[in-house]
């Protein structure tokens, strides 16, 4: 008996082979093309603590021109680590577009306080880490003085986050002084009174008491008469004129 070839199947196999060849050839040519440009996008709402040019230099490493880099030579994981090593950057995402653009989406660290102590001056970011000052932008955050004792560090960090996340407190509290025993004093933006907060405990209750005091005394125009606001006792606000 004569065997009959199924030419339809043969054509399909040949077509698939041609497609695989064209795909491999195109991928090879594409990977050996040079990059067209680099692009940096800041995805946070902060001012620019770091310039785009600085991030660009981290992306192209030792190369002077991004167009001299072949796509096949790009190590995205390595570049991402390089960008993330900058002390101003919280995290980044580095990737290549189809048209050969090396892109970096960058989230800067978010400062929530500025510390002045024996070490000098630096920011504390939202994650509780040190962040250097920038000569490009200055964040409007509370000024912290005194030594941050390791024993109270976590509680104090939570307090800074609490202040930052609250619109009223964020605008209202401009200074925070820490004492060796963990006790805290605060300063108000618009008035001269001192806020005796005590330790960073029962924060929500204490701040609610402060807001109630502030609302009442601004309503009756008596707030400027007070010199000391004591929030240590959570059941009441003790004020002195």
PDB file of N, CA, C and O in Angstrom, residues 8-64:
ATOM      1  N   UNK A   8      -1.006  19.107   4.559  1.00  0.00           N
ATOM      2  CA  UNK A   8      -1.462  20.182   5.468  1.00  0.00           C
ATOM      3  C   UNK A   8      -0.596  20.217   6.725  1.00  0.00           C
ATOM      4  O   UNK A   8      -0.146  21.285   7.168  1.00  0.00           O
ATOM      5  N   UNK A   9      -0.329  19.017   7.285  1.00  0.00           N
ATOM      6  CA  UNK A   9       0.517  18.952   8.478  1.00  0.00           C
ATOM      7  C   UNK A   9       1.944  19.389   8.187  1.00  0.00           C
ATOM      8  O   UNK A   9       2.610  20.029   9.002  1.00  0.00           O
ATOM      9  N   UNK A  10       2.418  19.023   6.982  1.00  0.00           N
ATOM     10  CA  UNK A  10       3.772  19.422   6.583  1.00  0.00           C
ATOM     11  C   UNK A  10       3.877  20.935   6.490  1.00  0.00           C
ATOM     12  O   UNK A  10       4.845  21.539   6.967  1.00  0.00           O
ATOM     13  N   UNK A  11       2.847  21.547   5.892  1.00  0.00           N
ATOM     14  CA  UNK A  11       2.852  23.016   5.777  1.00  0.00           C
ATOM     15  C   UNK A  11       2.833  23.672   7.154  1.00  0.00           C
ATOM     16  O   UNK A  11       3.499  24.681   7.385  1.00  0.00           O
ATOM     17  N   UNK A  12       2.054  23.104   8.069  1.00  0.00           N
ATOM     18  CA  UNK A  12       1.976  23.675   9.429  1.00  0.00           C
ATOM     19  C   UNK A  12       3.325  23.600  10.123  1.00  0.00           C
ATOM     20  O   UNK A  12       3.780  24.557  10.757  1.00  0.00           O
ATOM     21  N   UNK A  13       3.990  22.440   9.977  1.00  0.00           N
ATOM     22  CA  UNK A  13       5.315  22.274  10.595  1.00  0.00           C
ATOM     23  C   UNK A  13       6.312  23.256  10.008  1.00  0.00           C
ATOM     24  O   UNK A  13       7.102  23.882  10.737  1.00  0.00           O
ATOM     25  N   UNK A  14       6.290  23.398   8.688  1.00  0.00           N
ATOM     26  CA  UNK A  14       7.209  24.338   8.028  1.00  0.00           C
ATOM     27  C   UNK A  14       6.929  25.775   8.466  1.00  0.00           C
ATOM     28  O   UNK A  14       7.853  26.563   8.716  1.00  0.00           O
ATOM     29  N   UNK A  15       5.642  26.117   8.545  1.00  0.00           N
ATOM     30  CA  UNK A  15       5.262  27.472   8.952  1.00  0.00           C
ATOM     31  C   UNK A  15       5.724  27.771  10.379  1.00  0.00           C
ATOM     32  O   UNK A  15       6.253  28.847  10.671  1.00  0.00           O
ATOM     33  N   UNK A  16       5.526  26.770  11.261  1.00  0.00           N
ATOM     34  CA  UNK A  16       5.982  26.946  12.641  1.00  0.00           C
ATOM     35  C   UNK A  16       7.494  27.111  12.707  1.00  0.00           C
ATOM     36  O   UNK A  16       8.024  27.924  13.484  1.00  0.00           O
ATOM     37  N   UNK A  17       8.196  26.347  11.899  1.00  0.00           N
ATOM     38  CA  UNK A  17       9.652  26.456  11.872  1.00  0.00           C
ATOM     39  C   UNK A  17      10.108  27.832  11.424  1.00  0.00           C
ATOM     40  O   UNK A  17      11.036  28.413  11.989  1.00  0.00           O
ATOM     41  N   UNK A  18       9.442  28.350  10.368  1.00  0.00           N
ATOM     42  CA  UNK A  18       9.776  29.698   9.873  1.00  0.00           C
ATOM     43  C   UNK A  18       9.491  30.743  10.940  1.00  0.00           C
ATOM     44  O   UNK A  18      10.286  31.669  11.163  1.00  0.00           O
ATOM     45  N   UNK A  19       8.365  30.590  11.636  1.00  0.00           N
ATOM     46  CA  UNK A  19       7.995  31.555  12.680  1.00  0.00           C
ATOM     47  C   UNK A  19       9.004  31.538  13.825  1.00  0.00           C
ATOM     48  O   UNK A  19       9.387  32.592  14.344  1.00  0.00           O
ATOM     49  N   UNK A  20       9.422  30.339  14.227  1.00  0.00           N
ATOM     50  CA  UNK A  20      10.415  30.230  15.305  1.00  0.00           C
ATOM     51  C   UNK A  20      11.725  30.867  14.878  1.00  0.00           C
ATOM     52  O   UNK A  20      12.380  31.581  15.644  1.00  0.00           O
ATOM     53  N   UNK A  21      12.124  30.606  13.639  1.00  0.00           N
ATOM     54  CA  UNK A  21      13.368  31.190  13.121  1.00  0.00           C
ATOM     55  C   UNK A  21      13.293  32.714  13.099  1.00  0.00           C
ATOM     56  O   UNK A  21      14.224  33.409  13.544  1.00  0.00           O
ATOM     57  N   UNK A  22      12.175  33.247  12.579  1.00  0.00           N
ATOM     58  CA  UNK A  22      12.015  34.708  12.506  1.00  0.00           C
ATOM     59  C   UNK A  22      11.995  35.328  13.896  1.00  0.00           C
ATOM     60  O   UNK A  22      12.575  36.393  14.127  1.00  0.00           O
ATOM     61  N   UNK A  23      11.325  34.642  14.845  1.00  0.00           N
ATOM     62  CA  UNK A  23      11.268  35.167  16.215  1.00  0.00           C
ATOM     63  C   UNK A  23      12.657  35.194  16.844  1.00  0.00           C
ATOM     64  O   UNK A  23      13.061  36.174  17.460  1.00  0.00           O
ATOM     65  N   UNK A  24      13.392  34.092  16.673  1.00  0.00           N
ATOM     66  CA  UNK A  24      14.743  34.021  17.242  1.00  0.00           C
ATOM     67  C   UNK A  24      15.653  35.058  16.596  1.00  0.00           C
ATOM     68  O   UNK A  24      16.441  35.715  17.282  1.00  0.00           O
ATOM     69  N   UNK A  25      15.520  35.200  15.276  1.00  0.00           N
ATOM     70  CA  UNK A  25      16.355  36.169  14.552  1.00  0.00           C
ATOM     71  C   UNK A  25      16.038  37.587  14.988  1.00  0.00           C
ATOM     72  O   UNK A  25      16.941  38.397  15.244  1.00  0.00           O
ATOM     73  N   UNK A  26      14.737  37.875  15.094  1.00  0.00           N
ATOM     74  CA  UNK A  26      14.311  39.221  15.523  1.00  0.00           C
ATOM     75  C   UNK A  26      14.760  39.505  16.952  1.00  0.00           C
ATOM     76  O   UNK A  26      15.225  40.606  17.262  1.00  0.00           O
ATOM     77  N   UNK A  27      14.614  38.507  17.850  1.00  0.00           N
ATOM     78  CA  UNK A  27      15.025  38.684  19.247  1.00  0.00           C
ATOM     79  C   UNK A  27      16.522  38.935  19.345  1.00  0.00           C
ATOM     80  O   UNK A  27      16.978  39.779  20.127  1.00  0.00           O
ATOM     81  N   UNK A  28      17.286  38.196  18.525  1.00  0.00           N
ATOM     82  CA  UNK A  28      18.738  38.375  18.533  1.00  0.00           C
ATOM     83  C   UNK A  28      19.114  39.779  18.070  1.00  0.00           C
ATOM     84  O   UNK A  28      19.935  40.461  18.702  1.00  0.00           O
ATOM     85  N   UNK A  29      18.516  40.216  16.973  1.00  0.00           N
ATOM     86  CA  UNK A  29      18.812  41.557  16.454  1.00  0.00           C
ATOM     87  C   UNK A  29      18.389  42.628  17.453  1.00  0.00           C
ATOM     88  O   UNK A  29      19.098  43.602  17.675  1.00  0.00           O
ATOM     89  N   UNK A  30      17.209  42.412  18.073  1.00  0.00           N
ATOM     90  CA  UNK A  30      16.699  43.401  19.017  1.00  0.00           C
ATOM     91  C   UNK A  30      17.598  43.513  20.240  1.00  0.00           C
ATOM     92  O   UNK A  30      17.889  44.609  20.730  1.00  0.00           O
ATOM     93  N   UNK A  31      18.072  42.365  20.750  1.00  0.00           N
ATOM     94  CA  UNK A  31      18.903  42.376  21.959  1.00  0.00           C
ATOM     95  C   UNK A  31      20.268  42.989  21.706  1.00  0.00           C
ATOM     96  O   UNK A  31      20.932  43.459  22.635  1.00  0.00           O
ATOM     97  N   UNK A  32      20.714  42.985  20.460  1.00  0.00           N
ATOM     98  CA  UNK A  32      22.017  43.552  20.125  1.00  0.00           C
ATOM     99  C   UNK A  32      21.939  45.017  19.710  1.00  0.00           C
ATOM    100  O   UNK A  32      22.961  45.623  19.398  1.00  0.00           O
ATOM    101  N   UNK A  33      20.738  45.564  19.726  1.00  0.00           N
ATOM    102  CA  UNK A  33      20.597  46.993  19.451  1.00  0.00           C
ATOM    103  C   UNK A  33      20.989  47.802  20.683  1.00  0.00           C
ATOM    104  O   UNK A  33      20.905  47.329  21.809  1.00  0.00           O
ATOM    105  N   UNK A  34      21.388  49.033  20.444  1.00  0.00           N
ATOM    106  CA  UNK A  34      21.741  49.910  21.557  1.00  0.00           C
ATOM    107  C   UNK A  34      20.494  50.550  22.148  1.00  0.00           C
ATOM    108  O   UNK A  34      19.444  50.647  21.502  1.00  0.00           O
ATOM    109  N   UNK A  35      20.626  50.974  23.406  1.00  0.00           N
ATOM    110  CA  UNK A  35      19.529  51.707  24.046  1.00  0.00           C
ATOM    111  C   UNK A  35      19.327  53.047  23.333  1.00  0.00           C
ATOM    112  O   UNK A  35      20.262  53.611  22.758  1.00  0.00           O
ATOM    113  N   UNK A  36      18.109  53.543  23.399  1.00  0.00           N
ATOM    114  CA  UNK A  36      17.816  54.833  22.760  1.00  0.00           C
ATOM    115  C   UNK A  36      17.948  56.000  23.736  1.00  0.00           C
ATOM    116  O   UNK A  36      18.415  57.077  23.373  1.00  0.00           O
ATOM    117  N   UNK A  37      17.549  55.770  24.992  1.00  0.00           N
ATOM    118  CA  UNK A  37      17.667  56.816  26.016  1.00  0.00           C
ATOM    119  C   UNK A  37      17.334  56.218  27.371  1.00  0.00           C
ATOM    120  O   UNK A  37      16.902  55.056  27.469  1.00  0.00           O
ATOM    121  N   UNK A  38      17.555  56.980  28.428  1.00  0.00           N
ATOM    122  CA  UNK A  38      17.131  56.576  29.773  1.00  0.00           C
ATOM    123  C   UNK A  38      16.106  57.579  30.278  1.00  0.00           C
ATOM    124  O   UNK A  38      16.117  58.748  29.886  1.00  0.00           O
ATOM    125  N   UNK A  39      15.242  57.107  31.137  1.00  0.00           N
ATOM    126  CA  UNK A  39      14.142  57.952  31.620  1.00  0.00           C
ATOM    127  C   UNK A  39      13.890  57.666  33.092  1.00  0.00           C
ATOM    128  O   UNK A  39      13.735  56.510  33.489  1.00  0.00           O
ATOM    129  N   UNK A  40      13.846  58.730  33.895  1.00  0.00           N
ATOM    130  CA  UNK A  40      13.622  58.593  35.335  1.00  0.00           C
ATOM    131  C   UNK A  40      12.304  59.264  35.699  1.00  0.00           C
ATOM    132  O   UNK A  40      12.053  60.417  35.324  1.00  0.00           O
ATOM    133  N   UNK A  41      11.458  58.529  36.423  1.00  0.00           N
ATOM    134  CA  UNK A  41      10.166  59.066  36.853  1.00  0.00           C
ATOM    135  C   UNK A  41      10.054  58.928  38.364  1.00  0.00           C
ATOM    136  O   UNK A  41      10.213  57.836  38.915  1.00  0.00           O
ATOM    137  N   UNK A  42       9.804  60.044  39.058  1.00  0.00           N
ATOM    138  CA  UNK A  42       9.575  60.017  40.500  1.00  0.00           C
ATOM    139  C   UNK A  42       8.083  59.793  40.741  1.00  0.00           C
ATOM    140  O   UNK A  42       7.245  60.542  40.234  1.00  0.00           O
ATOM    141  N   UNK A  43       7.761  58.769  41.533  1.00  0.00           N
ATOM    142  CA  UNK A  43       6.359  58.406  41.716  1.00  0.00           C
ATOM    143  C   UNK A  43       5.781  58.908  43.039  1.00  0.00           C
ATOM    144  O   UNK A  43       4.607  58.689  43.317  1.00  0.00           O
ATOM    145  N   UNK A  44       6.583  59.576  43.862  1.00  0.00           N
ATOM    146  CA  UNK A  44       6.078  60.108  45.129  1.00  0.00           C
ATOM    147  C   UNK A  44       5.679  61.566  44.942  1.00  0.00           C
ATOM    148  O   UNK A  44       5.932  62.176  43.909  1.00  0.00           O
ATOM    149  N   UNK A  45       5.066  62.138  45.989  1.00  0.00           N
ATOM    150  CA  UNK A  45       4.589  63.518  45.928  1.00  0.00           C
ATOM    151  C   UNK A  45       5.538  64.493  46.606  1.00  0.00           C
ATOM    152  O   UNK A  45       5.247  65.680  46.704  1.00  0.00           O
ATOM    153  N   UNK A  46       6.668  64.007  47.074  1.00  0.00           N
ATOM    154  CA  UNK A  46       7.642  64.879  47.724  1.00  0.00           C
ATOM    155  C   UNK A  46       8.335  65.768  46.706  1.00  0.00           C
ATOM    156  O   UNK A  46       8.311  65.505  45.502  1.00  0.00           O
ATOM    157  N   UNK A  47       8.998  66.799  47.208  1.00  0.00           N
ATOM    158  CA  UNK A  47       9.890  67.551  46.347  1.00  0.00           C
ATOM    159  C   UNK A  47      11.078  66.684  45.976  1.00  0.00           C
ATOM    160  O   UNK A  47      11.292  65.609  46.552  1.00  0.00           O
ATOM    161  N   UNK A  48      11.846  67.124  45.027  1.00  0.00           N
ATOM    162  CA  UNK A  48      12.971  66.305  44.541  1.00  0.00           C
ATOM    163  C   UNK A  48      14.168  66.440  45.469  1.00  0.00           C
ATOM    164  O   UNK A  48      14.880  67.442  45.453  1.00  0.00           O
ATOM    165  N   UNK A  49      14.399  65.422  46.313  1.00  0.00           N
ATOM    166  CA  UNK A  49      15.576  65.398  47.181  1.00  0.00           C
ATOM    167  C   UNK A  49      16.820  64.993  46.398  1.00  0.00           C
ATOM    168  O   UNK A  49      17.940  65.197  46.848  1.00  0.00           O
ATOM    169  N   UNK A  50      16.602  64.391  45.242  1.00  0.00           N
ATOM    170  CA  UNK A  50      17.703  63.921  44.412  1.00  0.00           C
ATOM    171  C   UNK A  50      17.381  64.268  42.958  1.00  0.00           C
ATOM    172  O   UNK A  50      16.226  64.192  42.531  1.00  0.00           O
ATOM    173  N   UNK A  51      18.379  64.663  42.201  1.00  0.00           N
ATOM    174  CA  UNK A  51      18.157  65.061  40.820  1.00  0.00           C
ATOM    175  C   UNK A  51      18.009  63.837  39.909  1.00  0.00           C
ATOM    176  O   UNK A  51      18.577  62.774  40.170  1.00  0.00           O
ATOM    177  N   UNK A  52      17.272  64.013  38.841  1.00  0.00           N
ATOM    178  CA  UNK A  52      17.124  62.944  37.857  1.00  0.00           C
ATOM    179  C   UNK A  52      18.479  62.555  37.274  1.00  0.00           C
ATOM    180  O   UNK A  52      18.735  61.381  37.000  1.00  0.00           O
ATOM    181  N   UNK A  53      19.353  63.537  37.104  1.00  0.00           N
ATOM    182  CA  UNK A  53      20.666  63.268  36.524  1.00  0.00           C
ATOM    183  C   UNK A  53      21.475  62.315  37.396  1.00  0.00           C
ATOM    184  O   UNK A  53      22.221  61.469  36.899  1.00  0.00           O
ATOM    185  N   UNK A  54      21.316  62.441  38.716  1.00  0.00           N
ATOM    186  CA  UNK A  54      22.020  61.544  39.639  1.00  0.00           C
ATOM    187  C   UNK A  54      21.552  60.105  39.453  1.00  0.00           C
ATOM    188  O   UNK A  54      22.359  59.174  39.442  1.00  0.00           O
ATOM    189  N   UNK A  55      20.237  59.925  39.311  1.00  0.00           N
ATOM    190  CA  UNK A  55      19.699  58.583  39.083  1.00  0.00           C
ATOM    191  C   UNK A  55      20.142  58.066  37.715  1.00  0.00           C
ATOM    192  O   UNK A  55      20.475  56.894  37.562  1.00  0.00           O
ATOM    193  N   UNK A  56      20.178  58.946  36.729  1.00  0.00           N
ATOM    194  CA  UNK A  56      20.643  58.556  35.394  1.00  0.00           C
ATOM    195  C   UNK A  56      22.057  57.999  35.435  1.00  0.00           C
ATOM    196  O   UNK A  56      22.380  57.011  34.768  1.00  0.00           O
ATOM    197  N   UNK A  57      22.924  58.633  36.212  1.00  0.00           N
ATOM    198  CA  UNK A  57      24.308  58.175  36.320  1.00  0.00           C
ATOM    199  C   UNK A  57      24.382  56.789  36.948  1.00  0.00           C
ATOM    200  O   UNK A  57      25.240  55.979  36.599  1.00  0.00           O
ATOM    201  N   UNK A  58      23.480  56.519  37.896  1.00  0.00           N
ATOM    202  CA  UNK A  58      23.435  55.184  38.497  1.00  0.00           C
ATOM    203  C   UNK A  58      22.961  54.149  37.484  1.00  0.00           C
ATOM    204  O   UNK A  58      23.391  52.991  37.513  1.00  0.00           O
ATOM    205  N   UNK A  59      22.093  54.567  36.571  1.00  0.00           N
ATOM    206  CA  UNK A  59      21.575  53.649  35.560  1.00  0.00           C
ATOM    207  C   UNK A  59      22.611  53.278  34.510  1.00  0.00           C
ATOM    208  O   UNK A  59      22.725  52.119  34.110  1.00  0.00           O
ATOM    209  N   UNK A  60      23.365  54.265  34.057  1.00  0.00           N
ATOM    210  CA  UNK A  60      24.323  53.987  32.979  1.00  0.00           C
ATOM    211  C   UNK A  60      25.686  53.594  33.516  1.00  0.00           C
ATOM    212  O   UNK A  60      26.606  53.282  32.743  1.00  0.00           O
ATOM    213  N   UNK A  61      25.841  53.608  34.841  1.00  0.00           N
ATOM    214  CA  UNK A  61      27.068  53.196  35.525  1.00  0.00           C
ATOM    215  C   UNK A  61      28.282  53.936  34.965  1.00  0.00           C
ATOM    216  O   UNK A  61      28.345  55.148  35.024  1.00  0.00           O
ATOM    217  N   UNK A  62      29.255  53.217  34.397  1.00  0.00           N
ATOM    218  CA  UNK A  62      30.493  53.868  33.956  1.00  0.00           C
ATOM    219  C   UNK A  62      30.415  54.412  32.532  1.00  0.00           C
ATOM    220  O   UNK A  62      31.385  54.962  32.017  1.00  0.00           O
ATOM    221  N   UNK A  63      29.286  54.237  31.884  1.00  0.00           N
ATOM    222  CA  UNK A  63      29.149  54.720  30.512  1.00  0.00           C
ATOM    223  C   UNK A  63      28.796  56.207  30.505  1.00  0.00           C
ATOM    224  O   UNK A  63      28.045  56.691  31.348  1.00  0.00           O
ATOM    225  N   UNK A  64      29.334  56.910  29.547  1.00  0.00           N
ATOM    226  CA  UNK A  64      29.061  58.348  29.453  1.00  0.00           C
ATOM    227  C   UNK A  64      27.819  58.632  28.629  1.00  0.00           C
ATOM    228  O   UNK A  64      27.215  59.681  28.759  1.00  0.00           O
TER     229      UNK A  64
END
